[in-house]
XYZ file of C-alpha atoms in Angstrom:
597
model
C -81.476 -84.656 1.306
C -78.758 -82.870 -0.704
C -79.846 -82.027 -4.205
C -78.707 -79.581 -7.124
C -80.631 -79.314 -10.473
C -82.895 -82.077 -9.249
C -80.059 -84.388 -9.059
C -78.870 -86.326 -5.953
C -75.576 -85.241 -4.491
C -73.161 -87.064 -2.489
C -70.838 -84.885 -0.535
C -67.792 -86.859 0.358
C -65.742 -84.397 2.429
C -62.963 -86.964 3.540
C -63.296 -89.816 1.223
C -59.831 -89.683 -0.094
C -58.217 -87.798 2.746
C -58.154 -89.569 6.182
C -57.319 -87.284 8.884
C -58.551 -84.152 6.808
C -61.961 -82.673 7.066
C -62.954 -79.876 4.624
C -66.087 -78.333 3.057
C -64.427 -77.244 -0.007
C -65.079 -79.345 -2.869
C -62.931 -79.017 -5.900
C -64.458 -81.726 -7.926
C -67.820 -82.630 -9.304
C -68.582 -85.735 -11.140
C -72.030 -86.664 -12.626
C -72.906 -90.340 -13.083
C -75.881 -91.622 -15.126
C -77.060 -95.251 -14.870
C -79.082 -96.950 -17.659
C -80.275 -100.307 -18.258
C -78.461 -100.576 -21.542
C -81.323 -99.633 -23.716
C -81.321 -96.015 -23.036
C -83.722 -96.082 -20.026
C -82.573 -94.741 -16.705
C -82.426 -97.029 -13.779
C -83.514 -94.746 -10.601
C -82.894 -95.874 -6.983
C -79.368 -97.475 -7.917
C -76.779 -97.742 -5.230
C -73.272 -96.096 -6.007
C -70.611 -97.197 -3.583
C -67.342 -95.230 -3.678
C -63.910 -96.906 -2.359
C -60.577 -95.143 -2.057
C -57.370 -96.840 -2.421
C -55.513 -94.368 -0.641
C -54.023 -95.624 3.015
C -52.622 -93.872 5.727
C -51.320 -95.628 9.000
C -53.725 -94.940 11.967
C -56.450 -93.870 9.778
C -59.397 -95.704 7.803
C -61.113 -94.313 4.888
C -65.041 -94.775 4.986
C -66.611 -96.362 1.752
C -69.502 -94.124 1.001
C -72.744 -95.240 -0.756
C -75.583 -93.332 -1.871
C -78.791 -93.817 -3.947
C -79.558 -91.935 -7.240
C -82.923 -90.458 -7.699
C -85.580 -91.075 -10.241
C -83.642 -89.161 -13.053
C -80.978 -91.723 -12.800
C -78.409 -89.269 -12.149
C -76.245 -88.578 -9.214
C -73.588 -86.042 -8.491
C -70.479 -86.674 -6.648
C -68.768 -83.619 -4.841
C -65.478 -84.161 -3.330
C -62.413 -82.511 -2.148
C -60.028 -85.018 -4.123
C -61.396 -87.621 -6.556
C -57.986 -89.455 -7.002
C -57.851 -93.432 -6.577
C -61.541 -93.720 -6.324
C -63.442 -96.930 -7.745
C -66.907 -96.845 -8.022
C -69.533 -100.006 -7.702
C -72.989 -99.635 -9.156
C -75.544 -101.897 -7.758
C -79.333 -102.452 -8.353
C -81.156 -105.812 -7.562
C -82.008 -107.797 -10.708
C -78.898 -106.268 -12.677
C -75.282 -107.246 -12.919
C -72.940 -105.111 -10.791
C -71.272 -102.102 -12.667
C -67.595 -100.925 -11.807
C -65.549 -98.024 -12.952
C -62.302 -95.921 -11.626
C -62.770 -92.344 -11.755
C -60.430 -90.546 -13.868
C -59.914 -86.906 -12.398
C -60.123 -85.455 -16.050
C -63.550 -86.935 -16.652
C -66.821 -84.945 -15.357
C -69.527 -87.298 -16.731
C -69.820 -91.064 -16.562
C -72.749 -93.080 -18.024
C -72.975 -96.681 -16.708
C -75.183 -99.437 -18.369
C -76.123 -102.157 -16.271
C -77.034 -105.666 -17.790
C -80.183 -107.109 -16.469
C -79.935 -110.612 -14.905
C -81.450 -113.114 -16.989
C -80.098 -116.191 -15.910
C -82.216 -117.966 -13.015
C -79.279 -119.273 -11.227
C -77.628 -115.964 -10.948
C -80.776 -113.960 -9.965
C -81.340 -116.614 -6.911
C -77.427 -116.148 -6.074
C -77.761 -112.467 -5.530
C -81.130 -112.798 -3.440
C -80.504 -112.112 0.353
C -80.103 -114.825 2.853
C -83.754 -114.476 4.224
C -85.245 -115.373 0.541
C -83.343 -118.796 0.791
C -84.301 -119.364 4.209
C -88.038 -118.508 3.281
C -87.668 -121.340 0.748
C -86.489 -124.087 3.008
C -89.261 -126.578 3.750
C -88.935 -128.418 6.691
C -92.573 -129.751 6.974
C -93.122 -128.305 10.274
C -93.293 -124.476 10.938
C -92.616 -124.892 14.745
C -89.681 -126.951 13.860
C -88.360 -124.356 11.451
C -88.599 -121.670 13.961
C -86.565 -123.646 16.450
C -83.791 -124.017 13.476
C -83.947 -120.444 13.045
C -83.503 -119.628 16.571
C -80.571 -121.732 17.152
C -78.718 -121.669 13.716
C -78.803 -118.070 13.048
C -77.277 -116.756 16.166
C -74.006 -115.702 14.773
C -74.251 -115.542 10.976
C -76.840 -115.815 8.301
C -78.432 -118.911 7.105
C -78.992 -119.336 3.238
C -75.551 -117.819 2.408
C -73.345 -119.387 -0.437
C -70.945 -120.743 2.217
C -73.824 -122.509 4.054
C -75.390 -123.563 0.768
C -72.279 -125.565 -0.158
C -73.081 -129.380 -0.899
C -71.861 -131.513 2.055
C -72.349 -134.991 3.178
C -74.774 -135.473 6.165
C -71.467 -136.435 8.224
C -70.064 -133.104 7.188
C -73.213 -131.524 8.419
C -73.236 -133.319 11.720
C -69.513 -132.178 12.549
C -70.645 -128.575 11.706
C -73.527 -128.889 14.031
C -71.274 -130.366 16.795
C -68.863 -127.407 16.308
C -71.917 -124.909 16.585
C -73.081 -126.714 19.723
C -69.591 -126.260 21.178
C -69.800 -122.222 20.327
C -73.235 -122.098 22.205
C -76.158 -123.225 19.984
C -78.922 -124.988 21.808
C -80.351 -127.127 18.909
C -82.188 -129.690 20.685
C -80.858 -133.358 20.535
C -83.593 -134.714 18.199
C -83.255 -131.846 15.909
C -79.467 -132.629 15.740
C -79.927 -135.813 14.348
C -82.791 -134.562 11.964
C -81.090 -131.600 10.556
C -78.057 -133.082 8.781
C -80.129 -135.122 6.187
C -82.952 -132.356 6.098
C -80.519 -129.150 5.429
C -78.620 -131.198 2.854
C -81.578 -132.261 0.881
C -83.469 -128.959 1.042
C -80.374 -126.630 -0.064
C -79.945 -129.294 -2.900
C -83.417 -129.069 -3.924
C -83.308 -125.298 -4.114
C -80.027 -125.099 -5.723
C -81.450 -127.462 -8.406
C -84.519 -125.327 -8.829
C -83.547 -121.619 -8.203
C -86.754 -120.315 -9.591
C -88.102 -121.500 -6.036
C -86.123 -118.669 -4.320
C -88.725 -115.828 -3.856
C -88.216 -112.238 -4.712
C -87.644 -109.768 -2.072
C -88.962 -106.224 -1.493
C -87.771 -103.623 -4.259
C -85.885 -100.570 -3.151
C -88.399 -97.891 -2.010
C -88.362 -94.104 -2.460
C -87.011 -93.598 0.960
C -83.527 -94.735 -0.294
C -83.210 -91.708 -2.419
C -81.096 -89.039 -0.591
C -79.991 -91.672 1.956
C -76.402 -92.107 2.617
C -74.511 -94.959 4.106
C -70.729 -94.838 5.510
C -68.749 -98.080 6.172
C -65.603 -98.075 8.037
C -63.689 -101.498 7.391
C -62.026 -102.588 10.809
C -60.315 -105.657 11.649
C -59.816 -108.698 9.499
C -61.315 -112.120 8.493
C -60.443 -113.268 12.077
C -62.318 -110.438 13.763
C -65.983 -109.977 15.046
C -67.137 -106.540 15.741
C -69.824 -107.630 18.091
C -71.445 -104.463 19.468
C -70.719 -100.689 18.705
C -70.999 -97.678 21.176
C -71.492 -94.165 20.250
C -69.822 -92.185 22.967
C -70.509 -88.609 24.227
C -67.425 -87.411 22.552
C -68.690 -88.542 19.407
C -66.212 -91.431 19.114
C -67.350 -94.804 18.055
C -65.887 -97.797 20.020
C -66.484 -101.338 18.652
C -65.550 -104.475 20.496
C -63.655 -107.126 18.331
C -65.017 -110.250 20.299
C -62.275 -112.587 18.747
C -59.221 -110.316 19.309
C -60.093 -108.878 22.746
C -59.736 -105.480 20.997
C -61.620 -102.357 21.918
C -61.491 -100.277 18.598
C -61.822 -96.457 18.870
C -62.894 -94.606 15.756
C -63.261 -90.948 15.126
C -66.119 -90.859 12.198
C -65.056 -87.399 11.197
C -61.421 -88.026 10.743
C -61.110 -91.499 10.374
C -58.465 -91.901 13.026
C -58.364 -95.178 14.770
C -56.868 -96.385 18.017
C -56.833 -100.143 18.898
C -56.742 -100.798 22.668
C -55.822 -104.339 23.570
C -57.776 -105.571 26.675
C -55.302 -106.956 29.337
C -55.845 -110.581 30.333
C -54.704 -112.358 33.466
C -52.221 -115.341 33.743
C -54.947 -118.005 34.190
C -57.008 -116.929 31.375
C -57.207 -119.490 28.589
C -57.085 -119.011 24.710
C -60.785 -119.182 23.618
C -62.220 -118.323 26.794
C -62.414 -119.640 30.399
C -65.609 -121.543 29.562
C -64.300 -124.760 28.248
C -61.983 -122.799 25.784
C -64.779 -123.110 23.449
C -63.356 -120.902 20.643
C -59.807 -122.015 21.157
C -59.923 -124.031 17.756
C -61.298 -121.144 15.742
C -58.870 -120.074 12.892
C -56.963 -117.035 13.877
C -58.543 -116.502 17.350
C -56.866 -114.399 19.937
C -59.762 -114.070 22.624
C -59.244 -114.722 26.307
C -61.711 -112.183 27.606
C -64.486 -112.334 24.787
C -65.619 -108.660 24.517
C -69.436 -108.684 24.085
C -71.565 -105.559 24.872
C -70.655 -101.907 25.793
C -72.157 -98.743 27.407
C -70.938 -95.548 28.943
C -71.163 -93.855 32.278
C -72.890 -90.451 32.126
C -70.843 -89.493 35.003
C -67.348 -89.788 33.772
C -67.450 -91.306 30.276
C -65.999 -94.411 31.319
C -66.916 -97.461 29.092
C -67.818 -100.638 30.742
C -67.941 -104.102 28.661
C -69.000 -107.416 29.386
C -66.176 -109.967 29.119
C -68.332 -113.104 28.217
C -65.792 -115.921 27.935
C -63.939 -114.775 31.009
C -67.060 -113.904 32.985
C -65.571 -110.406 33.768
C -66.655 -106.922 33.858
C -64.204 -104.669 32.076
C -63.975 -100.839 32.684
C -62.243 -98.458 30.381
C -60.995 -94.878 31.178
C -60.621 -92.976 27.828
C -58.782 -90.389 29.295
C -55.820 -92.760 30.465
C -56.327 -95.728 28.142
C -56.171 -97.781 31.182
C -58.498 -100.902 32.098
C -59.754 -102.351 35.141
C -60.842 -106.010 35.331
C -63.642 -107.138 37.635
C -63.936 -110.988 38.224
C -67.515 -112.149 38.469
C -67.376 -114.946 40.910
C -71.045 -115.539 41.336
C -72.015 -115.520 37.750
C -71.321 -116.900 34.333
C -71.286 -115.330 30.965
C -71.998 -111.629 31.238
C -74.088 -110.426 28.042
C -75.859 -107.367 27.329
C -75.008 -104.160 29.432
C -76.663 -100.918 30.107
C -75.855 -98.059 32.796
C -78.632 -96.195 34.461
C -78.824 -92.557 35.776
C -77.542 -93.481 39.089
C -74.339 -94.607 37.693
C -75.238 -98.219 38.255
C -73.881 -100.835 35.753
C -76.625 -103.580 34.869
C -75.950 -106.431 32.665
C -77.613 -109.942 32.003
C -75.835 -113.289 33.031
C -76.782 -115.464 30.299
C -75.553 -118.869 31.443
C -76.038 -118.786 35.345
C -79.648 -116.939 34.694
C -79.051 -113.891 36.663
C -79.340 -110.114 36.079
C -76.094 -108.387 37.822
C -75.687 -104.975 38.981
C -72.422 -102.917 39.831
C -72.882 -100.100 42.045
C -69.835 -97.839 41.240
C -70.434 -95.766 44.049
C -70.231 -98.610 46.637
C -68.047 -100.713 44.556
C -70.289 -103.702 45.171
C -71.920 -106.396 43.045
C -75.382 -107.404 43.368
C -76.795 -110.556 41.814
C -80.524 -110.969 40.910
C -81.383 -114.731 40.716
C -84.165 -115.240 38.163
C -86.755 -118.066 38.504
C -86.346 -121.356 37.019
C -88.806 -123.084 34.718
C -88.647 -126.489 36.620
C -86.766 -128.540 39.177
C -84.495 -129.879 36.405
C -83.616 -126.497 35.474
C -82.938 -125.466 38.862
C -80.670 -128.682 39.461
C -78.780 -127.923 36.195
C -78.090 -124.245 37.133
C -77.022 -125.278 40.767
C -74.515 -127.656 39.214
C -73.117 -125.293 36.631
C -69.736 -124.826 38.507
C -69.193 -128.513 38.272
C -70.351 -128.562 34.546
C -67.876 -125.986 33.907
C -65.092 -127.619 35.506
C -65.951 -130.821 33.462
C -65.632 -128.664 30.380
C -62.185 -127.518 31.306
C -60.932 -130.958 31.633
C -62.102 -131.792 28.178
C -65.410 -133.464 28.711
C -67.746 -132.558 25.818
C -70.447 -130.913 27.914
C -72.086 -129.616 24.862
C -73.204 -133.152 23.893
C -75.251 -133.282 27.003
C -78.957 -133.816 26.289
C -80.559 -130.664 24.977
C -84.764 -130.540 24.888
C -86.722 -128.174 22.798
C -86.933 -125.502 25.428
C -83.478 -125.441 26.336
C -83.858 -126.763 29.958
C -81.038 -125.487 32.029
C -80.245 -122.456 29.950
C -83.354 -119.779 29.738
C -80.557 -117.420 28.583
C -81.180 -113.745 30.149
C -80.216 -111.858 27.087
C -81.121 -108.204 26.181
C -81.627 -105.237 28.914
C -82.433 -101.910 29.159
C -83.167 -99.045 31.403
C -86.841 -97.767 31.346
C -87.436 -93.807 31.847
C -88.716 -94.392 35.417
C -85.322 -96.106 36.160
C -86.871 -99.908 36.121
C -84.675 -102.529 34.548
C -86.170 -104.465 31.856
C -84.587 -107.865 30.226
C -85.440 -110.703 28.096
C -84.727 -114.569 28.341
C -84.317 -115.842 24.968
C -84.986 -119.398 25.455
C -87.513 -119.120 28.090
C -89.799 -116.657 25.781
C -90.206 -114.389 28.649
C -89.432 -110.631 29.445
C -88.835 -109.459 32.980
C -88.811 -106.453 35.133
C -86.757 -105.518 38.300
C -87.523 -102.572 40.577
C -84.105 -101.414 41.740
C -85.574 -99.809 44.810
C -87.232 -102.745 46.239
C -85.748 -105.526 44.056
C -89.160 -106.832 43.376
C -89.145 -109.124 40.176
C -91.921 -109.722 37.790
C -91.802 -112.092 34.614
C -94.043 -111.813 31.529
C -94.436 -114.600 29.112
C -94.152 -113.554 25.450
C -96.694 -114.706 22.921
C -93.917 -115.551 20.454
C -90.536 -117.548 20.307
C -87.151 -115.903 21.128
C -87.407 -112.400 22.443
C -83.928 -111.380 21.781
C -82.733 -107.694 22.605
C -85.050 -105.113 23.976
C -85.340 -101.321 24.239
C -87.429 -98.710 26.155
C -88.930 -95.734 24.400
C -89.761 -92.548 25.997
C -93.014 -93.492 27.402
C -91.966 -96.472 29.107
C -92.964 -98.946 26.428
C -90.693 -101.788 25.765
C -89.854 -102.616 22.123
C -88.406 -106.283 21.310
C -86.992 -108.033 18.472
C -88.904 -111.257 17.638
C -85.905 -113.263 16.373
C -87.207 -116.377 15.148
C -90.361 -115.250 13.282
C -89.166 -111.817 11.734
C -91.348 -109.388 13.702
C -91.121 -106.442 16.166
C -93.153 -106.520 19.391
C -94.110 -103.862 21.910
C -94.999 -104.561 25.523
C -97.113 -101.824 27.167
C -96.457 -101.941 31.089
C -99.593 -100.204 32.035
C -102.018 -102.901 30.643
C -99.348 -105.731 30.254
C -100.157 -106.393 26.780
C -98.104 -107.270 23.530
C -98.494 -105.843 20.353
C -96.793 -107.532 17.259
C -95.821 -105.566 14.079
C -94.854 -107.542 10.897
C -91.429 -106.070 9.552
C -91.412 -104.706 5.958
C -89.019 -107.527 4.707
C -90.458 -109.756 1.971
C -90.982 -112.624 2.152
C -93.088 -111.822 5.208
C -91.524 -113.192 8.494
C -88.391 -114.298 6.808
C -85.886 -111.935 8.702
C -84.149 -112.511 12.009
C -83.778 -109.241 13.549
C -80.989 -109.293 16.164
C -81.302 -105.928 17.904
C -82.959 -102.540 17.832
C -82.727 -99.110 19.169
C -85.230 -96.366 19.901
C -84.943 -92.750 18.809
C -86.656 -90.998 21.639
C -86.444 -87.698 20.058
C -88.265 -88.658 16.724
C -90.343 -91.552 18.180
C -88.803 -94.255 15.954
C -87.557 -97.606 16.332
C -84.621 -98.805 14.381
C -84.349 -102.549 13.711
C -81.800 -104.835 12.256
C -82.480 -106.568 8.922
C -80.001 -109.104 10.038
C -81.038 -111.848 7.357
C -81.967 -109.209 4.541
C -79.012 -106.976 4.417
C -81.033 -103.944 5.594
C -81.716 -101.484 8.444
C -85.384 -100.607 9.123
C -86.912 -97.745 10.670
C -90.366 -97.746 12.195
C -92.300 -94.587 12.775
C -94.260 -94.945 16.039
C -96.863 -92.218 15.397
C -97.672 -92.998 11.646
C -97.013 -96.825 11.585
C -94.818 -96.075 8.599
C -91.638 -98.202 7.627
C -88.509 -97.040 5.934
C -86.135 -99.750 4.645
C -82.458 -98.797 3.884
C -80.398 -101.649 2.123
C -76.794 -102.167 3.137
C -73.799 -102.004 0.682
C -72.525 -105.401 1.459
C -74.254 -108.715 0.856
C -74.520 -110.952 3.895
C -74.408 -108.031 6.428
C -74.995 -109.382 9.952
C -75.579 -106.412 12.076
C -76.026 -106.297 15.759
C -76.385 -103.572 18.343
C -77.640 -100.272 17.195
C -76.702 -96.701 18.417
C -78.811 -93.626 17.705
C -76.903 -90.235 17.122
C -78.648 -86.883 17.980
C -78.931 -86.098 14.250
C -81.244 -89.247 13.683
C -78.381 -91.303 11.911
C -77.716 -94.661 13.281
C -74.460 -96.735 13.785
C -74.298 -100.424 13.693
C -71.753 -103.114 13.084
C -71.268 -105.923 10.354
C -70.372 -108.452 13.093
C -70.842 -111.799 11.200
C -69.061 -114.762 12.904
C -67.339 -116.081 10.905
C -66.488 -112.844 9.063
C -65.869 -114.741 5.836
C -69.672 -115.041 5.322
C -69.731 -111.346 4.519
C -69.704 -110.580 0.862
C -65.908 -109.496 0.911
C -65.033 -111.006 4.406
C -64.620 -107.657 5.765
C -66.252 -106.557 9.221
C -67.210 -102.915 9.228
C -68.958 -100.134 11.276
C -71.791 -98.683 9.431
C -73.701 -95.316 9.643
C -76.936 -94.985 7.895
C -77.867 -91.460 7.256
C -81.785 -91.445 6.044
C -82.796 -88.721 3.667
C -84.813 -86.736 6.014
C -82.131 -85.623 8.230
C -78.812 -83.401 7.803
C -76.042 -85.714 8.307
C -73.495 -83.033 7.765
C -73.160 -81.896 11.396
C -70.596 -83.481 13.931
C -71.680 -86.928 15.548
C -73.292 -86.359 18.862
C -74.788 -89.227 21.165
C -78.636 -89.191 21.470
C -80.093 -88.805 24.832
């Protein structure tokens, strides 16, 4: 970590100068944070925001945590037009604008005393933990199906609504893709209304969350605001050039960010004449405010051969190729499958991706220019029939038939939902099926397929480590799982989130060099790091409340990138989607950003 005279230092080389990088620091500001009674408040987050703007550039918001002395030093080349937010759980936020003529600031935070205010500032996972549905299995089903795109327990969700209003919301969520079973659809409106009312009237029932630990001291977080309230930064990719790419799923934009200079370029994904607003799967998003999606950009990966970026166009059932050197796109229609989802590229330059709706794994062989589709097993004859008739069902949806109102059972028969995918060191393909509670393996050489039932509900995304073990997010019950192919056994790990099991981890990434697993705290506004050898966890709180983070990219220096991709964006604290970089305190984050192997 950076330190000076036992005080934490935040080096802001380019906070105020988009497009300009320097290591010359003309300003040094000391900030002391107290509780208003003379006692210092350690482990407090300072977030610096600049009001300077320049076309084609975005200035990152910079956050860091002061140490046990209660003091932090900000070193920067230019300190003009900077505002600072001071945040610590249990206290009111503090704010001040930096005056270039001032070198020392003392900020006194007021302790929150009002129980309503204390509950209001607790993250979404605490509110969801307090919901009493009277049936743990039913609550897991609710968390799985109603936390797909945004947090539950946020102020927007907790607004007092009638049962009829809740029923309309559930109907809209089903149209967007939720598979809440038909019985639950009838039960939830009254139940969720009464529960949120009970908790709002009894805020002391909202449990406390984990205090910020010593690992935050010296950690730094950068956030680049991109897009607007009608955007969704679904996934991010750290490319071999050091550029960051984010897919705006709601606007069909591929956004390119240089994290060193702040320069951004927006590439509009082309569409075909027959494409429909809201997507070709029944135009499910066409009524969403401000929507501009025809293709539905979802997941991204980069070819190790030529640096081309491949993306899944979920709502158009299309594979998209982007050539950074020319800025040109190539569109590949997928006539044998529906809804391409997560994508990874192997060492043979073959593009692998899950087909979430049509129950397949697909592969595009770039050398042969051919697609191959691996049909996955069905769980019943009914499911096999449903998948066989999917083309007819999609045609009905296009004609305006409300297919989302067809009966849904508890196990989502007809939609096992192939979801996450990754390439193991031996070249094997591993994938998850979210609604079938399974992971699977494909041998690319022989085509052999093996399925493994998970001892938990809802395996979401997965990643292989350097030894070939498979790490999986257990979305509905807030845990991390490891599958060991050698003995075909699962090991479950509790996340460090409190209350225990209250998080909904969306995705993860493995730092193979350091033998660490990074996990989204998608409901707790955190990023978490698990050290495989020691079993130790480190938790890094994010600057924005209601941060619904998604795919994770590891840099060579050990820092990670992710996106705040809540859908809708207005669930986020200020309604602003961002790309996030977390730099832990045990790495040097000052070097150029390089993609991890």
